[in-house]
XYZ file of C-alpha atoms in Angstrom:
653
model
C 0.000 0.000 0.000
C 1.210 3.546 -0.600
C 4.357 3.975 -2.726
C 7.189 1.578 -3.321
C 10.608 1.600 -1.758
C 12.725 4.497 -3.094
C 16.053 6.041 -2.128
C 16.055 9.851 -1.880
C 18.217 12.565 -0.385
C 17.391 13.687 3.148
C 16.374 17.362 3.040
C 15.458 17.776 6.702
C 18.075 20.377 7.526
C 16.547 23.763 8.387
C 19.046 25.335 6.028
C 18.171 23.773 2.667
C 21.271 25.294 1.096
C 23.391 22.999 3.243
C 21.114 19.955 3.044
C 22.740 16.688 4.097
C 23.340 14.183 1.316
C 22.052 11.302 3.460
C 20.218 8.538 1.621
C 16.763 7.822 3.096
C 14.829 4.687 2.205
C 11.075 5.167 1.723
C 8.968 2.300 3.034
C 5.436 1.283 2.164
C 2.579 1.621 4.628
C 0.921 -1.787 4.685
C -2.638 -2.842 5.349
C -3.241 -5.210 8.266
C -3.924 -8.907 7.509
C -7.417 -9.381 6.130
C -10.014 -10.608 8.637
C -13.723 -11.267 8.441
C -16.169 -9.161 10.442
C -16.787 -12.144 12.722
C -13.050 -12.531 13.417
C -12.760 -8.844 14.269
C -15.751 -8.944 16.609
C -14.453 -12.125 18.239
C -11.044 -10.575 18.904
C -12.553 -7.339 20.175
C -14.950 -9.223 22.445
C -12.081 -11.302 23.834
C -9.916 -8.213 24.425
C -12.703 -6.387 26.271
C -14.178 -9.174 28.383
C -11.414 -11.801 28.566
C -8.072 -9.965 28.684
C -6.689 -12.647 31.036
C -7.725 -15.551 28.715
C -9.268 -17.701 31.498
C -9.649 -20.756 29.231
C -5.938 -21.002 28.421
C -5.230 -23.460 31.259
C -7.931 -25.848 29.952
C -6.343 -26.293 26.525
C -4.738 -29.650 25.726
C -6.036 -31.192 28.977
C -7.864 -34.478 29.530
C -11.530 -34.384 30.596
C -10.567 -35.444 34.109
C -8.051 -32.595 34.405
C -10.555 -30.159 32.928
C -13.104 -31.079 35.621
C -10.476 -30.644 38.347
C -9.330 -27.320 36.909
C -12.958 -26.197 36.627
C -13.601 -26.972 40.292
C -10.407 -25.172 41.289
C -11.429 -22.183 39.185
C -14.902 -21.957 40.720
C -13.852 -22.927 44.247
C -10.256 -21.846 44.998
C -10.404 -23.845 48.252
C -9.732 -26.947 46.111
C -6.474 -25.365 44.943
C -4.897 -24.729 48.337
C -6.879 -27.387 50.210
C -5.197 -30.260 48.360
C -1.782 -29.068 49.595
C -2.832 -28.122 53.119
C -0.731 -29.411 56.018
C -0.205 -28.949 59.756
C 2.382 -26.202 59.294
C -0.030 -24.085 57.248
C -2.808 -24.827 59.733
C -0.690 -23.589 62.649
C -0.005 -20.269 60.878
C -3.662 -19.817 59.910
C -4.894 -20.553 63.464
C -2.600 -17.888 64.932
C -3.601 -15.286 62.326
C -7.306 -16.229 62.558
C -7.383 -15.816 66.343
C -5.494 -12.526 66.026
C -7.923 -10.987 63.542
C -10.856 -12.291 65.608
C -9.650 -10.162 68.532
C -9.994 -7.160 66.209
C -13.062 -8.269 64.250
C -15.359 -8.847 67.248
C -15.211 -5.306 68.686
C -15.113 -3.774 65.193
C -18.160 -5.779 64.113
C -20.202 -4.478 67.053
C -18.951 -0.919 66.449
C -19.597 -0.822 62.694
C -23.122 -2.207 63.111
C -23.939 0.787 65.328
C -22.418 3.019 62.650
C -24.955 1.579 60.191
C -27.739 2.174 62.791
C -28.182 -1.596 63.136
C -28.363 -3.733 66.307
C -24.797 -4.558 67.510
C -25.468 -8.288 67.198
C -25.849 -7.900 63.402
C -22.192 -6.867 63.273
C -21.188 -10.169 64.867
C -23.502 -12.135 62.590
C -21.733 -10.404 59.670
C -18.372 -11.585 61.007
C -19.475 -15.237 61.023
C -21.190 -16.326 57.772
C -19.381 -14.100 55.180
C -15.847 -15.255 56.173
C -16.958 -18.879 55.737
C -18.334 -18.179 52.247
C -15.223 -16.241 51.237
C -12.856 -18.984 52.415
C -14.474 -21.291 49.822
C -14.845 -18.839 46.910
C -12.146 -16.183 47.468
C -8.785 -16.154 45.683
C -6.878 -13.994 48.186
C -4.790 -15.659 50.887
C -4.763 -12.624 53.169
C -8.119 -10.861 52.773
C -10.013 -10.797 56.091
C -13.696 -10.097 55.441
C -16.373 -8.523 57.589
C -18.137 -5.172 58.110
C -16.197 -2.031 57.133
C -16.607 1.585 58.180
C -17.298 3.281 54.816
C -19.986 0.843 53.639
C -21.561 0.960 57.112
C -21.659 4.757 57.063
C -23.118 4.919 53.534
C -25.807 2.366 54.328
C -26.695 4.091 57.587
C -26.862 7.562 56.055
C -28.856 6.568 52.949
C -31.446 4.396 54.700
C -31.951 6.718 57.680
C -32.861 9.593 55.338
C -36.165 7.827 54.579
C -36.708 5.369 57.432
C -35.971 5.992 61.111
C -33.994 3.131 62.722
C -35.513 4.010 66.120
C -39.160 4.640 65.158
C -39.431 1.787 62.628
C -36.578 -0.638 63.431
C -38.156 -3.672 61.705
C -38.578 -1.897 58.343
C -35.077 -0.436 58.675
C -33.647 -3.923 59.272
C -35.556 -5.275 56.272
C -34.150 -2.531 54.058
C -30.612 -3.178 55.343
C -30.833 -6.888 54.473
C -32.452 -6.117 51.108
C -29.758 -3.557 50.283
C -27.161 -6.195 51.127
C -28.870 -8.663 48.788
C -28.864 -6.174 45.901
C -25.256 -5.216 46.669
C -24.288 -8.889 46.377
C -26.391 -9.392 43.243
C -24.755 -6.375 41.595
C -21.252 -7.501 42.606
C -21.753 -11.090 41.447
C -23.269 -9.886 38.156
C -20.221 -7.718 37.451
C -18.000 -10.740 37.988
C -20.106 -13.204 35.982
C -20.520 -10.781 33.067
C -16.865 -9.673 33.410
C -17.859 -6.020 33.697
C -15.421 -5.168 36.449
C -14.024 -2.283 34.432
C -17.168 -0.324 35.382
C -15.866 0.190 38.908
C -12.853 1.989 37.408
C -15.108 5.055 37.130
C -14.352 5.430 40.839
C -10.928 6.899 40.206
C -8.144 7.117 42.781
C -8.693 10.883 43.360
C -12.423 10.250 43.878
C -11.753 7.486 46.411
C -9.102 9.496 48.276
C -11.442 12.471 48.698
C -14.552 10.404 49.380
C -12.818 8.191 51.942
C -11.309 11.175 53.755
C -14.656 13.000 53.841
C -16.462 9.890 55.058
C -13.762 9.355 57.703
C -14.287 12.896 59.020
C -18.072 12.369 59.141
C -17.635 9.010 60.900
C -15.268 10.605 63.410
C -17.660 13.465 64.157
C -20.513 10.992 64.622
C -18.493 9.297 67.375
C -18.630 12.470 69.476
C -22.070 11.257 70.551
C -20.511 8.250 72.280
C -17.360 10.012 73.510
C -19.281 12.930 75.063
C -22.241 10.900 76.328
C -24.853 12.851 74.320
C -28.290 11.218 74.335
C -30.225 13.376 71.843
C -28.009 13.528 68.761
C -28.796 14.488 65.159
C -29.386 11.730 62.648
C -27.912 13.867 59.842
C -24.459 13.184 58.431
C -23.356 16.638 57.268
C -20.607 18.589 59.045
C -22.662 21.626 60.089
C -25.693 19.757 61.567
C -23.382 17.367 63.461
C -21.292 20.169 64.998
C -24.451 22.159 65.817
C -25.875 19.128 67.596
C -22.664 18.684 69.604
C -22.698 22.233 70.967
C -26.469 22.573 71.290
C -26.518 19.591 73.673
C -23.664 20.639 75.945
C -25.933 20.062 78.928
C -25.874 16.328 78.119
C -22.081 16.063 78.148
C -20.898 13.572 80.765
C -17.476 14.144 82.327
C -17.223 10.459 83.340
C -17.836 9.391 79.735
C -15.397 11.997 78.393
C -12.589 10.995 80.788
C -12.956 7.262 80.148
C -13.530 7.668 76.377
C -10.566 9.998 75.808
C -8.365 7.771 77.969
C -9.109 4.653 75.930
C -8.849 6.625 72.667
C -5.319 7.712 73.611
C -4.401 4.105 74.432
C -5.765 2.821 71.115
C -4.046 5.555 69.090
C -0.769 4.922 70.921
C -0.847 1.181 70.202
C -1.702 1.919 66.565
C 1.276 4.292 66.324
C 3.615 1.702 67.878
C 2.519 -0.966 65.401
C 2.947 1.418 62.459
C 6.460 2.350 63.569
C 7.428 -1.273 64.322
C 5.449 -3.724 62.130
C 6.723 -6.714 64.141
C 4.636 -5.422 67.052
C 1.437 -5.617 64.980
C -0.178 -7.765 67.680
C -0.289 -4.784 70.048
C -2.708 -2.791 67.886
C -4.578 -5.990 66.924
C -5.224 -6.995 70.527
C -5.801 -3.521 71.978
C -9.472 -3.125 70.827
C -10.571 -6.376 72.466
C -8.454 -5.677 75.543
C -10.007 -2.209 75.767
C -13.504 -3.717 75.476
C -12.753 -6.167 78.315
C -11.223 -3.529 80.613
C -13.894 -0.884 79.943
C -16.657 -3.466 80.463
C -15.154 -4.441 83.830
C -14.859 -0.787 84.857
C -18.486 -0.032 83.981
C -19.613 -3.185 85.788
C -17.704 -2.173 88.951
C -19.054 1.399 89.040
C -22.580 0.616 87.786
C -24.132 1.466 91.173
C -22.163 4.708 91.606
C -22.953 6.396 88.281
C -25.539 6.043 85.522
C -23.921 8.594 83.227
C -22.067 6.011 81.138
C -24.327 4.274 78.575
C -23.665 0.666 77.644
C -24.818 -1.845 75.011
C -27.165 -3.929 77.128
C -28.597 -7.305 76.219
C -27.273 -9.130 73.153
C -29.039 -12.377 72.144
C -27.076 -15.626 72.168
C -27.157 -18.108 69.320
C -26.425 -18.503 65.618
C -27.552 -16.167 62.862
C -31.334 -16.404 62.476
C -32.535 -16.773 58.867
C -33.629 -13.475 57.303
C -34.735 -14.482 53.789
C -38.313 -13.771 54.881
C -37.296 -10.178 55.673
C -36.085 -9.351 52.160
C -38.124 -6.442 50.811
C -38.930 -6.951 47.114
C -42.041 -4.779 46.806
C -43.273 -1.539 48.279
C -42.485 2.154 48.345
C -38.914 1.736 49.635
C -37.711 -0.840 47.089
C -35.979 1.808 44.952
C -34.144 3.072 48.050
C -32.937 -0.460 48.858
C -31.699 -1.001 45.280
C -29.911 2.375 45.167
C -28.295 1.803 48.559
C -27.283 -1.704 47.540
C -25.616 -0.589 44.316
C -23.670 2.268 45.949
C -22.512 0.223 48.952
C -21.808 -2.681 46.594
C -19.527 -0.595 44.380
C -17.696 0.937 47.355
C -17.196 -2.360 49.177
C -16.134 -4.106 45.968
C -13.575 -1.420 45.190
C -12.150 -1.620 48.702
C -12.098 -5.425 48.811
C -10.344 -5.893 45.465
C -7.835 -3.097 46.174
C -6.935 -4.606 49.561
C -6.649 -8.132 48.116
C -4.367 -6.984 45.294
C -2.210 -4.946 47.678
C -1.276 -7.949 49.817
C -1.091 -10.303 46.814
C 1.601 -8.088 45.289
C 3.623 -8.276 48.510
C 3.675 -12.092 48.315
C 3.987 -12.279 44.521
C 0.741 -14.055 43.699
C -2.249 -12.960 41.628
C -5.795 -12.146 42.696
C -8.403 -12.626 39.974
C -10.628 -9.534 39.951
C -13.674 -11.226 38.423
C -13.470 -14.162 40.848
C -13.242 -11.731 43.742
C -16.349 -9.921 42.517
C -18.272 -13.195 42.393
C -16.930 -14.305 45.791
C -17.824 -11.008 47.503
C -21.161 -10.901 45.683
C -22.259 -14.432 46.641
C -20.966 -13.775 50.157
C -23.300 -10.792 50.509
C -26.260 -12.558 48.887
C -25.950 -15.466 51.337
C -25.306 -12.982 54.151
C -28.536 -11.113 53.424
C -30.437 -14.371 54.056
C -28.605 -15.009 57.365
C -29.058 -11.656 59.165
C -25.832 -10.075 57.838
C -25.366 -6.675 56.259
C -22.903 -5.705 53.535
C -19.338 -6.968 54.081
C -16.044 -6.910 52.191
C -12.308 -7.140 52.767
C -11.142 -4.789 55.512
C -7.717 -3.151 55.162
C -7.037 -3.035 58.914
C -8.017 -6.673 59.512
C -6.240 -7.856 56.349
C -3.056 -6.046 57.409
C -3.208 -7.808 60.776
C -3.903 -11.118 59.000
C -0.879 -10.594 56.746
C 1.452 -9.581 59.578
C 0.247 -12.482 61.727
C 1.521 -14.887 59.063
C -1.660 -16.105 57.338
C -0.885 -18.629 54.614
C -4.330 -19.386 53.160
C -7.971 -18.285 53.323
C -8.406 -20.796 56.171
C -7.656 -17.921 58.564
C -11.192 -16.719 57.750
C -12.540 -20.101 58.880
C -10.692 -19.692 62.207
C -12.119 -16.154 62.484
C -15.654 -17.456 61.859
C -15.153 -20.272 64.388
C -14.052 -17.794 67.049
C -17.062 -15.586 66.359
C -19.266 -18.708 66.537
C -17.981 -19.494 70.046
C -18.617 -15.869 71.010
C -22.189 -15.964 69.667
C -22.989 -19.225 71.447
C -21.394 -18.669 74.840
C -19.929 -15.196 75.426
C -22.692 -12.727 74.528
C -23.780 -11.995 78.166
C -20.242 -10.710 78.836
C -20.846 -7.735 76.507
C -23.869 -6.460 78.509
C -21.914 -3.679 80.261
C -19.670 -2.800 77.296
C -19.828 1.024 77.151
C -20.742 2.806 73.930
C -17.765 5.083 74.420
C -15.297 2.243 73.736
C -17.092 1.446 70.472
C -16.749 5.106 69.473
C -13.042 5.048 70.363
C -12.489 1.864 68.308
C -14.209 3.384 65.261
C -12.235 6.621 65.592
C -8.960 4.710 65.742
C -9.881 2.664 62.687
C -11.078 5.500 60.424
C -8.373 8.038 61.246
C -6.023 6.118 58.980
C -8.411 6.604 56.061
C -7.529 10.313 55.854
C -4.618 10.075 53.404
C -3.329 13.644 53.286
C -0.083 12.506 51.632
C -2.029 11.102 48.663
C -3.988 14.367 48.396
C -0.754 16.389 48.422
C 0.704 14.141 45.714
C -2.398 14.712 43.591
C -1.930 18.473 44.021
C 1.696 18.252 42.908
C 1.111 15.933 39.953
C -2.346 16.758 38.527
C -4.377 19.778 39.621
C -7.571 18.480 37.989
C -7.291 15.211 39.927
C -6.795 17.248 43.097
C -9.927 19.260 42.241
C -11.849 15.977 41.825
C -10.527 14.823 45.196
C -11.671 18.035 46.886
C -15.106 17.824 45.232
C -15.570 14.379 46.773
C -14.232 15.493 50.157
C -16.322 18.643 50.558
C -19.322 17.050 48.840
C -19.403 14.308 51.480
C -18.644 16.760 54.275
C -21.147 19.489 53.392
C -23.837 17.930 51.157
C -24.293 14.194 51.789
C -22.377 10.944 51.479
C -24.039 9.620 48.267
C -24.228 13.061 46.614
C -20.591 13.760 47.453
C -19.632 10.536 45.692
C -21.894 11.383 42.744
C -20.367 14.875 42.399
C -16.849 13.421 42.267
C -17.847 10.780 39.694
C -19.472 13.475 37.510
C -16.308 15.607 37.716
C -14.220 12.558 36.738
C -16.488 11.859 33.760
C -16.250 15.533 32.723
C -12.468 15.168 32.770
C -12.719 12.119 30.495
C -15.081 13.985 28.152
C -12.698 16.955 28.007
C -9.827 14.660 27.037
C -11.958 12.937 24.392
C -13.704 15.987 22.931
C -10.713 18.329 23.134
C -7.680 16.130 22.429
C -4.139 17.414 22.458
C -2.403 18.430 19.208
C 1.310 19.177 18.957
C 3.631 20.834 16.452
C 6.705 18.734 15.713
C 10.172 19.735 14.623
C 13.330 17.888 13.624
C 16.097 17.265 16.151
C 19.124 18.224 14.069
C 21.410 15.449 12.969
C 18.727 12.789 13.425
C 15.564 11.425 11.828
C 13.683 12.107 15.077
C 10.721 14.494 15.147
C 9.435 15.733 18.498
C 7.444 18.557 20.071
C 8.882 22.009 19.459
C 7.757 23.165 22.914
C 9.233 20.179 24.714
C 12.599 19.984 22.907
C 14.535 23.207 22.410
C 16.912 21.558 19.942
C 13.989 20.683 17.652
C 13.503 23.060 14.709
C 10.895 23.633 12.006
C 11.368 22.338 8.460
C 10.917 24.913 5.718
C 7.711 24.382 3.777
C 6.259 21.910 6.283
C 3.841 22.125 9.195
C 4.175 18.847 11.112
C 1.349 18.107 13.538
C 0.550 15.152 15.788
C -2.857 14.139 17.167
C -2.770 12.351 20.531
C -6.171 10.634 20.634
C -8.635 8.591 18.611
C -10.643 10.614 16.071
C -14.353 10.202 16.798
C -17.584 12.021 16.048
C -17.228 13.937 19.336
C -13.869 15.493 18.429
C -13.605 15.339 14.625
C -14.963 18.861 14.034
C -12.761 20.278 16.783
C -9.633 18.627 15.331
C -10.429 19.889 11.856
C -10.823 23.473 13.111
C -7.745 23.179 15.326
C -5.544 21.979 12.442
C -6.780 24.827 10.242
C -5.963 27.235 13.065
C -2.448 25.744 13.294
C -2.172 26.379 9.543
C -3.253 30.035 9.807
C -0.865 30.657 12.700
C 2.046 29.074 10.792
C 1.332 31.153 7.688
C 1.203 34.311 9.834
C 4.532 33.384 11.455
C 6.128 32.756 8.038
C 4.828 36.081 6.743
C 6.201 37.973 9.741
C 9.634 36.335 9.354
C 9.736 36.447 5.526
C 10.215 32.684 5.492
C 9.619 30.035 2.861
C 6.074 29.392 1.659
C 4.105 26.731 3.507
C 3.421 23.821 1.138
C 2.514 20.756 3.151
C 0.680 19.743 6.342
C 2.063 16.493 7.744
C -0.298 14.752 10.170
C 1.422 12.170 12.383
C -1.281 9.595 13.258
C 0.883 7.266 15.352
C -1.159 8.022 18.497
C -4.542 7.806 16.721
C -5.632 4.383 17.971
C -8.979 4.365 16.131
C -11.191 6.403 13.833
C -14.896 6.343 12.958
C -16.796 7.495 9.870
C -17.155 11.037 11.247
C -13.391 11.199 11.678
C -12.847 9.998 8.112
C -15.296 12.611 6.801
C -13.407 15.262 8.766
C -10.141 14.190 7.050
C -11.848 14.395 3.638
C -13.114 17.891 4.457
C -9.725 18.952 5.827
C -7.964 17.782 2.658
C -10.486 19.663 0.512
C -10.098 22.927 2.450
C -6.310 22.687 2.415
C -6.293 22.059 -1.355
C -8.190 25.338 -1.833
C -5.254 27.017 -0.104
C -2.761 25.127 -2.344
C -1.611 23.041 0.594
C -0.984 19.306 0.556
C -2.182 16.981 3.350
C 0.071 14.027 4.196
C -0.762 11.259 6.672
C 1.965 9.428 8.580
C 1.908 5.981 10.167
C -1.799 5.241 10.722
C -2.185 2.101 12.875
C -3.658 -1.086 11.406
C -7.361 -0.597 12.105
C -7.198 3.089 11.111
C -5.310 2.245 7.911
C -7.926 -0.346 6.993
C -10.785 2.131 7.362
C -8.909 4.831 5.450
C -8.311 2.370 2.633
C -11.969 1.283 2.461
C -13.147 4.905 2.478
C -10.938 5.692 -0.589
C -9.234 8.600 1.188
C -5.840 7.018 0.500
C -6.537 7.185 -3.244
C -7.566 10.835 -2.987
C -4.335 11.704 -1.180
C -2.238 10.269 -4.000
C 1.067 8.387 -3.970
C 2.797 11.105 -1.963
C 0.040 11.371 0.641
C 0.943 8.461 2.940
C 4.256 7.629 4.650
C 5.566 5.362 7.366
C 7.557 8.030 9.227
C 7.694 11.807 9.340
C 11.359 11.693 8.316
C 10.574 9.723 5.158
C 7.707 12.082 4.293
C 9.890 15.185 4.647
C 12.805 13.656 2.728
C 10.681 12.337 -0.145
C 8.584 15.474 -0.597
C 11.633 17.765 -0.318
C 13.406 15.681 -2.952
C 10.344 15.847 -5.220
C 10.110 19.639 -4.878
C 13.826 19.966 -5.593
C 13.501 17.782 -8.687
C 10.693 20.031 -9.961
C 12.743 23.146 -9.294
C 10.507 24.349 -6.484
C 12.274 26.370 -3.734
């Protein structure tokens, strides 16, 4: 395709009078191998939905091996279970017991954050870990309730239904939201649509998480100060107003004990962060604090009634809750919306945490399998009195540092919670609410990643703006709207990049065949008679008109510059299409129109190095024929050398 292989003089020197007599070989621009429409669709479908080629391991296998591999693929427990031994079991028991000491108090605390009965938090630390240990592909992910999903569920549901005035309906909506969260998560995994969660960009998550952490922290002032009548709103101003408007309810006994335990928990967290080998200190401190604070409240129960405590928690296994799922009625839309939002957030957190620890131990976590595992875990959980769960960073970090080897550590965690549910629930009767507030505060304070925000500010101001939109949106408007604002800003950024792509003017780096941006490389210089431009995006219907107008503007500006400097006449516009990954019919029409308008100005349009799929469409549209033999080149250097040689041969200056 294009022109044959010729040998011409290189005329790329800015001073044509001293042009180098270097011989440049002109290469043809080839069409890609011919494929049928079905073959193209098949390849595109595979690239989009199966980039990891999950069926590769099944090729050239016997039926027996295929069945075994299929079971291992669906149930990863068959992969590590067949090689399990006493040494692995010992490590998993230690790590499982360690994370249980953290999961039990956190489960109770996070349930209160979601405005649910504390016992639901323990239920959610029993069934989901068992399901994940069978279906999950991460060796270190410790699952259970998490702060952000708990906050979002609590804030969204309580806007329409009061957890105190109508607790049964609220509980039904919580379980139903969990079911839809799991259904959405599992569907993403089964349909391999995990890329949809990428719309929650890193800047969005940094800002959203920090804003949610601040809101969660402010909500804990109710427990730390002993306030009885507290606002149910989640915004910064109503929460702070409620704190100061109810100063008469502040309890000095609660404040002294709460602040004391908060300092202890923060100190142990700091020690473990400074010395990772002492991870067990921060892991054990929440449970130890619960035990000590419960004993203190029990001992002084007759002397003061200012300190509120949990009260009765029912013993026994998770009661079935499938009969409480709410599939019809006025609040169904609320349950679906809450489920999707909490599902996306918990899925993003769970997969990110799993991949973080997998990279440290050099193994791979399959994103689609994780989506299905977390999804089925939540669907089963919704039928067994659990609310939305996922992988927790704090518990997973403890699990990793404690030496977990397989997902069996989740089985040990569930077994420990089972013993607690069956025999130890009466011991939590006098557990003060202040210690739950202190535990939550200690956990969420690490979610405020100011270093990541500062890095965003240094690297990309628009990303920093997105981060701040999420942060202040959550803080001042509402949790779901803050997230929505940040996602909209992120989408606007994408649309700006797509609809207003970058175009650059190239020049030649003297003594080479390299052409680069004139603004970026000072040693690059213009070539007389040429305007060399590069487009850094696909050419679609949304940007084709803009690119056409922008290239014409480049042309006018170059002609004005030449006129001011009494330079050589502009003869040719070279369009480097190396970075144009695709083009549609609107883009092709724009190139036709651009060529026509340039011809009216006695200017030639030359295309350089279109990629395979773009070249194929250009060929089918006949634009290559309209450009002529000297309208398509493999490199900018070859285009400049060949055209300069042609002009010289025709006696043109």
